[in-house]
Tab-separated table of C-alpha atoms in Angstrom:
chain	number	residue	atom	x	y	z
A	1	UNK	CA	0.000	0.000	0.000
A	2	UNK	CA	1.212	3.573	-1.093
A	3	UNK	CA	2.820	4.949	2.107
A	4	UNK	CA	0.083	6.559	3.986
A	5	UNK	CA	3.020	9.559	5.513
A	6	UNK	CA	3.353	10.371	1.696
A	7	UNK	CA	0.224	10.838	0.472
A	8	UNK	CA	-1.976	11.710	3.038
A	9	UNK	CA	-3.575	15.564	2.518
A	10	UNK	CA	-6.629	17.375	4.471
A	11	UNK	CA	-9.584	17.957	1.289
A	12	UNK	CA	-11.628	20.475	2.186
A	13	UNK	CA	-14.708	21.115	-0.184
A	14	UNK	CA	-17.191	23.603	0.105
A	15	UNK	CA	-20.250	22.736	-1.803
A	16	UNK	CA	-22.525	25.660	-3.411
A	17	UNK	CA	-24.512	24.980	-6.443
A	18	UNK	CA	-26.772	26.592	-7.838
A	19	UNK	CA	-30.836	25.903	-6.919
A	20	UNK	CA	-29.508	24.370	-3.364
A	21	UNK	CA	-30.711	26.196	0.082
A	22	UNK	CA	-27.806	25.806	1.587
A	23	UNK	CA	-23.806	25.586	1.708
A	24	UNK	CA	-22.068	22.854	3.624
A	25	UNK	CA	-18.211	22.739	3.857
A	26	UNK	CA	-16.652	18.743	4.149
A	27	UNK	CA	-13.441	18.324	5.399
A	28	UNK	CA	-11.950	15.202	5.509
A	29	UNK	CA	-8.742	13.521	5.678
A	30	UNK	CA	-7.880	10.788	3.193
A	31	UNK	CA	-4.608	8.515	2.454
A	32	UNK	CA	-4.161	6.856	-1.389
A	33	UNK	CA	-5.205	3.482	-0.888
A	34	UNK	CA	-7.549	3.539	1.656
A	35	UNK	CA	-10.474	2.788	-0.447
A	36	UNK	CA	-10.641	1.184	-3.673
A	37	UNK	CA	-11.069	3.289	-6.851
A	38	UNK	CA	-12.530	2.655	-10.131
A	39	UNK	CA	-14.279	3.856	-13.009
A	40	UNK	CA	-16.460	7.114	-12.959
A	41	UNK	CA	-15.108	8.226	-9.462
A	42	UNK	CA	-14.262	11.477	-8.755
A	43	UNK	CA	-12.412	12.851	-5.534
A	44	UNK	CA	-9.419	13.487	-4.310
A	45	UNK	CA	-7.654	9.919	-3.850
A	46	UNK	CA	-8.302	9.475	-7.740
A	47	UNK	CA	-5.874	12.960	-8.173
A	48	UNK	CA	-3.456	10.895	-5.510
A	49	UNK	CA	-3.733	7.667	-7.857
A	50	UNK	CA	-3.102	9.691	-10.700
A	51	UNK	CA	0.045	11.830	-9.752
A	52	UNK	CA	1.630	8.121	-9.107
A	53	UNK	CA	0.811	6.796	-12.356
A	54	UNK	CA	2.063	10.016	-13.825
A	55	UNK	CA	5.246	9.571	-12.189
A	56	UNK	CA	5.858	5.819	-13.136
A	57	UNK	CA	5.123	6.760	-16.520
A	58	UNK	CA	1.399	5.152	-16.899
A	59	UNK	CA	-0.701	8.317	-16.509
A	60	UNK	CA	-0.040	10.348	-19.647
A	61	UNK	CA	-1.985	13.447	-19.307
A	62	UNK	CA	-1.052	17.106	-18.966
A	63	UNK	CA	-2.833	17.111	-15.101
A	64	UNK	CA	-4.567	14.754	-12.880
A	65	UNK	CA	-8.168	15.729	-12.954
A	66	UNK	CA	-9.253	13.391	-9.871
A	67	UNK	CA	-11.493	11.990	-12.646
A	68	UNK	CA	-11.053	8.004	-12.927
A	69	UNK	CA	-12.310	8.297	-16.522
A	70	UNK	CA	-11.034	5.844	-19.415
A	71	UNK	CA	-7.308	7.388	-19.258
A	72	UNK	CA	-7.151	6.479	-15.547
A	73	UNK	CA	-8.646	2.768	-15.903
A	74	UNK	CA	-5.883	2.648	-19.380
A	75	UNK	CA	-2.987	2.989	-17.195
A	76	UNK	CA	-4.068	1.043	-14.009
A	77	UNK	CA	-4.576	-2.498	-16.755
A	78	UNK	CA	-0.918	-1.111	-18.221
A	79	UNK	CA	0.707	-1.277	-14.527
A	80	UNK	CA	-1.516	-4.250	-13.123
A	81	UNK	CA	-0.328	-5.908	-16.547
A	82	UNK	CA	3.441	-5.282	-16.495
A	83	UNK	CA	3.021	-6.273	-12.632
A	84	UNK	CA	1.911	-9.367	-12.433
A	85	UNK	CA	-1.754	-8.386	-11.372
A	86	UNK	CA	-5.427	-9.105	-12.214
A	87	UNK	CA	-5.930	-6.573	-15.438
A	88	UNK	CA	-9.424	-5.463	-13.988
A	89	UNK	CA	-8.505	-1.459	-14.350
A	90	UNK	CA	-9.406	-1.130	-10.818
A	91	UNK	CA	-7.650	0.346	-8.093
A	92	UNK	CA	-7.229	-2.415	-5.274
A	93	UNK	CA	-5.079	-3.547	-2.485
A	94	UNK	CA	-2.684	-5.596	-5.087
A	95	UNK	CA	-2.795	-2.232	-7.198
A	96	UNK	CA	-1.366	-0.198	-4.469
A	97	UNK	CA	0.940	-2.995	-2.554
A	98	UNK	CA	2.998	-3.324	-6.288
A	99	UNK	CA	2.898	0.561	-6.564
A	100	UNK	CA	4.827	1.079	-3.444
A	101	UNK	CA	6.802	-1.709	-4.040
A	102	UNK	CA	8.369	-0.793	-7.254
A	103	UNK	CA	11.472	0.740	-7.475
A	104	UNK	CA	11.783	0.577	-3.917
A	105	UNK	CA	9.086	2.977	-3.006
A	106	UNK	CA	10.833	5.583	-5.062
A	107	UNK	CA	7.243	6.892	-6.608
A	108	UNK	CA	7.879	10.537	-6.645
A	109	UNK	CA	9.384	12.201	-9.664
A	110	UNK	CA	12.547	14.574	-9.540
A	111	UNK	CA	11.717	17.878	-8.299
A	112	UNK	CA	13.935	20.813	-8.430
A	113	UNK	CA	13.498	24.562	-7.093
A	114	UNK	CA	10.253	25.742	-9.155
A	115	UNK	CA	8.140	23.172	-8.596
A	116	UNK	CA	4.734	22.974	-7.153
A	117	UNK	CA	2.035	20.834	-6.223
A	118	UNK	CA	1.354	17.635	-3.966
A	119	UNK	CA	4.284	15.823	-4.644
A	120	UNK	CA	6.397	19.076	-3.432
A	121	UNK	CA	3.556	18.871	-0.414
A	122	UNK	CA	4.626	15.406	0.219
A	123	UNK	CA	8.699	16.323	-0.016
A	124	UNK	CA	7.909	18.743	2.057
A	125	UNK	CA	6.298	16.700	4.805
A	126	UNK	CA	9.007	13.946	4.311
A	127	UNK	CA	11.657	16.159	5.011
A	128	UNK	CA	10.679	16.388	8.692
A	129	UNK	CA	12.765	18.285	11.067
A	130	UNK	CA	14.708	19.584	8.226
A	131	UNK	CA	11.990	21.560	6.671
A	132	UNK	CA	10.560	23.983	9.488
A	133	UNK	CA	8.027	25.866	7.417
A	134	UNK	CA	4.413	25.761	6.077
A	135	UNK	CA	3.898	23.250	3.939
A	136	UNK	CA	2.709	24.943	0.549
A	137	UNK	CA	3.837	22.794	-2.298
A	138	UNK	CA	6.215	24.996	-3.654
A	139	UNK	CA	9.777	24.046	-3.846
A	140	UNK	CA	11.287	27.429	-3.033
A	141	UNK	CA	14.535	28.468	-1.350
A	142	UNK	CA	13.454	27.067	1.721
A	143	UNK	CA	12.701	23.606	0.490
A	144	UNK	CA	15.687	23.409	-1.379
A	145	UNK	CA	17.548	24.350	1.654
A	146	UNK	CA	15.903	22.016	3.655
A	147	UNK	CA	16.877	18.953	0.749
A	148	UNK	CA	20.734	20.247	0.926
A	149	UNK	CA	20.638	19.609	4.612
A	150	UNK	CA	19.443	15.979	4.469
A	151	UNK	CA	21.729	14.988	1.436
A	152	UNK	CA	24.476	16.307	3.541
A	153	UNK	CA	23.251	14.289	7.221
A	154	UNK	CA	22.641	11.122	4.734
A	155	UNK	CA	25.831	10.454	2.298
A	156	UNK	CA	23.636	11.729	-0.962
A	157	UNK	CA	25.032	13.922	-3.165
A	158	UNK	CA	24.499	17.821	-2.387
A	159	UNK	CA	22.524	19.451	-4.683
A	160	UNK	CA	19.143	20.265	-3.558
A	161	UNK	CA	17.627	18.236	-6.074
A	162	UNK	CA	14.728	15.448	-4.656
A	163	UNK	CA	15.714	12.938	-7.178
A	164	UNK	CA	15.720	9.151	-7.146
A	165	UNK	CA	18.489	8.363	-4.503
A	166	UNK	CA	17.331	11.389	-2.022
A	167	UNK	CA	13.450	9.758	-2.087
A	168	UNK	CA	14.785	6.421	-2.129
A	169	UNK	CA	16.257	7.009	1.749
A	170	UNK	CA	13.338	9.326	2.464
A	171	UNK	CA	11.257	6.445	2.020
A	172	UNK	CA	13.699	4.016	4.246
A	173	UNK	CA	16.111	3.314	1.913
A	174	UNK	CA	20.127	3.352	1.702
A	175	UNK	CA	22.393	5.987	0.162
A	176	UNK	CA	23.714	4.285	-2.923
A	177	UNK	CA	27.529	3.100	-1.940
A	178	UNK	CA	30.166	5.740	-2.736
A	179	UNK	CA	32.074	5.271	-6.355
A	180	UNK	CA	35.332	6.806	-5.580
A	181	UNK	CA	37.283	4.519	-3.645
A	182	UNK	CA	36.878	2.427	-6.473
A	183	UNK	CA	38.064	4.810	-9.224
A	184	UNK	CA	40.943	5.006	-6.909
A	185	UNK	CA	41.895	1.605	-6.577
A	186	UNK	CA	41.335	1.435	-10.780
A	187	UNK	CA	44.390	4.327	-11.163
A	188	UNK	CA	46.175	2.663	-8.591
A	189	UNK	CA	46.411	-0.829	-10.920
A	190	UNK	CA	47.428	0.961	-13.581
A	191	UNK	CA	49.674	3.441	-12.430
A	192	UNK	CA	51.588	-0.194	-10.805
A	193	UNK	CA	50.990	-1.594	-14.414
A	194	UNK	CA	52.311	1.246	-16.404
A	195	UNK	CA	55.659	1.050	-14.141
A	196	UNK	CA	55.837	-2.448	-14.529
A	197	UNK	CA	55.414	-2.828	-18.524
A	198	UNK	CA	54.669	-0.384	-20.878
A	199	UNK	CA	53.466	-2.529	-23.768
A	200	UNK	CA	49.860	-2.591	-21.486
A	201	UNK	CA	49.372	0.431	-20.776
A	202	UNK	CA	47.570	1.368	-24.311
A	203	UNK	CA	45.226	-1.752	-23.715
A	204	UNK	CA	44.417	-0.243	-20.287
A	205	UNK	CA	43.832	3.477	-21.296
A	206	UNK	CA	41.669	1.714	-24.400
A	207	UNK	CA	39.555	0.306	-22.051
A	208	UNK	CA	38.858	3.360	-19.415
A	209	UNK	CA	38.198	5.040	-22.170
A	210	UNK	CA	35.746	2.953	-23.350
A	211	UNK	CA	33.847	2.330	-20.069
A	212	UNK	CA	33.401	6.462	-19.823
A	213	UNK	CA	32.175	6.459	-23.219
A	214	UNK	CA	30.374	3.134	-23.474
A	215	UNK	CA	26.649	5.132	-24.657
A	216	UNK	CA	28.522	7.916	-27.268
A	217	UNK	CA	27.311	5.853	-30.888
A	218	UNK	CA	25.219	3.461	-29.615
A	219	UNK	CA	21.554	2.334	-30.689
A	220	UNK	CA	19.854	1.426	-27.391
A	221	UNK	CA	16.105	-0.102	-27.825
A	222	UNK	CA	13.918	1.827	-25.165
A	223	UNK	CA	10.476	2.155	-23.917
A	224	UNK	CA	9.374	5.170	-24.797
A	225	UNK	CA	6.156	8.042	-23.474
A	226	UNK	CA	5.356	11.860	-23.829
A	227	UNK	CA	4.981	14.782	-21.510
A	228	UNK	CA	4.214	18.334	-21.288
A	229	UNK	CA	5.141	21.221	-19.841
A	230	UNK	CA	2.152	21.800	-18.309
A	231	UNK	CA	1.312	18.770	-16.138
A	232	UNK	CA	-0.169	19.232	-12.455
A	233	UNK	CA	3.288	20.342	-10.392
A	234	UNK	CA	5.439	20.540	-13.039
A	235	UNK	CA	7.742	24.143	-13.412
A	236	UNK	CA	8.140	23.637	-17.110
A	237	UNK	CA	12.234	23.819	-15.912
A	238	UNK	CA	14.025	20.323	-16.613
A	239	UNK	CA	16.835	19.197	-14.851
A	240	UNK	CA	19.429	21.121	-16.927
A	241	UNK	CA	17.361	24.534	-16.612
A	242	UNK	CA	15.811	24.267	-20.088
A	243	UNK	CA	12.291	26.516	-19.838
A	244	UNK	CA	9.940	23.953	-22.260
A	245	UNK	CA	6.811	26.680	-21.800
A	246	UNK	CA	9.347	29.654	-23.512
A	247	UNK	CA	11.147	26.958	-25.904
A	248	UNK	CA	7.895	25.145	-27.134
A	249	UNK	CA	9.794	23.988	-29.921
A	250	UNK	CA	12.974	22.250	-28.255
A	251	UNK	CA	13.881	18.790	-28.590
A	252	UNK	CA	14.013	17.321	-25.313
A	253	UNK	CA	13.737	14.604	-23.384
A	254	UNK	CA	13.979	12.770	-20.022
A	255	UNK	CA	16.569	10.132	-19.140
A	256	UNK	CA	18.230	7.750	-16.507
A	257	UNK	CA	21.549	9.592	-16.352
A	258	UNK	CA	23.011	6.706	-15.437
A	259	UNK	CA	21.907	5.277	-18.996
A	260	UNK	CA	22.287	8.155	-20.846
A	261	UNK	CA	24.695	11.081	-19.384
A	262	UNK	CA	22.679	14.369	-19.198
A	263	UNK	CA	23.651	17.007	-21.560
A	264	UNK	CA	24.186	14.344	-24.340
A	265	UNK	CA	23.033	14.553	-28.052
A	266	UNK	CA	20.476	11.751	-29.112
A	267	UNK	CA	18.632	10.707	-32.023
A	268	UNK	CA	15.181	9.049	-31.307
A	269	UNK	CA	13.138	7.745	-34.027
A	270	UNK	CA	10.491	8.791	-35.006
A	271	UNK	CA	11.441	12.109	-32.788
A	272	UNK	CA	14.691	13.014	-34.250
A	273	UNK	CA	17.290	14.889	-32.510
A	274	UNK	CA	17.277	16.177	-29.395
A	275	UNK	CA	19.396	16.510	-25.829
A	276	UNK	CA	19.257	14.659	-23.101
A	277	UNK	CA	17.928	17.677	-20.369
A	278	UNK	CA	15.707	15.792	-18.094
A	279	UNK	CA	14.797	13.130	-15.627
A	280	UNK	CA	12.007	11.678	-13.902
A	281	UNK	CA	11.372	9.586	-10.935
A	282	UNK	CA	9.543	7.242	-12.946
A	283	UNK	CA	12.313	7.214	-15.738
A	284	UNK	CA	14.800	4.710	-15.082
A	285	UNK	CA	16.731	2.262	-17.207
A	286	UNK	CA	15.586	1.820	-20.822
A	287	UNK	CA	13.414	4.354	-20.544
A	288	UNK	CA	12.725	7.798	-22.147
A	289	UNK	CA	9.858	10.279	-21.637
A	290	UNK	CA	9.972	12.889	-25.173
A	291	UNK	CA	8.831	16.037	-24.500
A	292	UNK	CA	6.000	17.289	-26.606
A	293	UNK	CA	4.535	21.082	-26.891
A	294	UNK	CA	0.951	19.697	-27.636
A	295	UNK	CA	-0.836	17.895	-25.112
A	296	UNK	CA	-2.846	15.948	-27.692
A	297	UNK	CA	0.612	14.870	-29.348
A	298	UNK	CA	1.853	13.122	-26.429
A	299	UNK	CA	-1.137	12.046	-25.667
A	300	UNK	CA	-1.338	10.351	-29.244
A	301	UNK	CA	1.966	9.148	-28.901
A	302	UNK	CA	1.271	6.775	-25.499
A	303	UNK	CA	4.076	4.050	-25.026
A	304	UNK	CA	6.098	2.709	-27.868
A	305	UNK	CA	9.333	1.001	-28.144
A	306	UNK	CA	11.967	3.386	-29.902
A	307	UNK	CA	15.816	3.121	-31.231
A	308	UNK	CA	17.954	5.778	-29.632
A	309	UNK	CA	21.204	6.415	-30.439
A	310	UNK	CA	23.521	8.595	-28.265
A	311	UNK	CA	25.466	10.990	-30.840
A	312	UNK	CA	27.638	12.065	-28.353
């Protein structure tokens, strides 16, 4: 079940249509998986269910509505069918137990400074002690402040971004294990290999090489979707500072850095060229998310497998 600390929010509705005698404010307090959800619901859990889909990939819509209309049900069969799970398109226990469980809890997209909306609320609430302020969904100063400081107390790297390994021990997990030492101990062989024999030292410099360029020319087969720059939360500012609302027309789209370095020239087909200038919490592995100026593009576009090939 979706961790009820990350996605529990107060919902306060005040009800005054038109004809009625009277006004009558409901407040309530609700946590994502709670109830079950299916078609032709509309509240505030279905917005919950929605911002999770959105940020494993499933939900491909510009904002969550809180409507569980055919979009919704779409991407609950996709997840309950790439999961293992009874493809009924309706938000259950299972459903929820396999959301949090996948990738370790790590639900959330990246956020960076300029961000708003619940899944800054939820950062914000995460962040505990570290983040003594009102919690207001935006991703100012403050909260960026507040991410620094736990990076820092927790062996992430320091850069007041909430991506994947700063949610990952948020939600429990471990900081991923240090790389250096081992870069280290990689010089150190050769530097004792270049003083013992020359003739290998080209083979060894050939092969560092090739490990820190291992993606530059290469066709990778991904999974592919499509985003805006005007979903629910989202800045329109990627993770390399491009603004997508002032360059409509800019080829970009989101990565696993760790697939394909940030920064680096691609061409996807059917796409064409464009930089690597984003991630996403959802985004990981063989997977790419193409940004798209026109909501009814990406929509159009869903989930397709795609050849990429890193230029350089």
């Amino acid at each position: 079940m979706v961790a009820r600390k990350n996605i529990v929010r107060n919902v306060v509705t005040s009800t005054a249509l038109a004809g009625m005698m009277f006004a009558s404010p409901v407040v309530s307090e609700a946590a994502l998986g709670d109830q079950t959800l299916s078609y032709g619901e509309k509240h505030g859990d279905v917005v919950e269910l929605q911002d999770v889909l959105s940020a494993k990939g499933y939900f491909n819509y510009d904002e969550s509505t809180g409507y569980y209309g055919s979009i919704t049900e779409g991407a609950v069969k996709q997840f309950q069918k790439e999961h293992g799970l009874a493809v009924d398109g309706i938000a259950g226990p299972n459903t929820f137990s396999a959301m949090q469980s996948v990738n370790n809890g790590q639900a959330m997209r990246t956020l960076v400074q300029g961000d708003r909306g619940h899944q800054v609320q939820a950062l914000q609430e995460e962040l505990g002690g570290y983040y003594n302020y009102t919690v207001d969904g935006i991703y100012g100063p403050i909260t960026e402040q507040a991410v620094r400081a736990f990076q820092a107390d927790n062996g992430l790297s320091v850069d007041g971004i909430a991506g994947k390994n700063t949610w990952s021990v948020l939600n429990g997990g471990s900081a991923p294990a240090p790389k250096a030492p081992a870069k280290k101990e990689a010089a150190n062989k050769e530097a004792v290999q270049t003083s013992t024999t020359s003739n290998s030292t080209p083979a060894k410099e050939s092969n560092t090489e090739s490990k820190s360029s291992q993606a530059s020319g290469q066709e990778i087969q991904m999974e592919a979707t499509a985003y805006t720059a005007f979903c629910t939360g989202c800045s329109g500012v990627t993770a390399t500072g491009i603004d997508l609302r002032a360059n409509p027309n800019q080829k970009v789209i989101a990565v696993d850095p760790d697939v394909i370095p940030l920064g680096s020239k691609v061409h996807v087909e059917g796409y064409g060229e464009a930089v690597a200038g984003d991630t996403g919490g959802a985004i990981q592995g063989n997977r790419v998310d193409l940004f798209m100026a026109d909501r009814q593009d990406a929509l159009d576009f869903g989930r397709k497998t795609v050849t990429v090939t890193v230029l350089d």
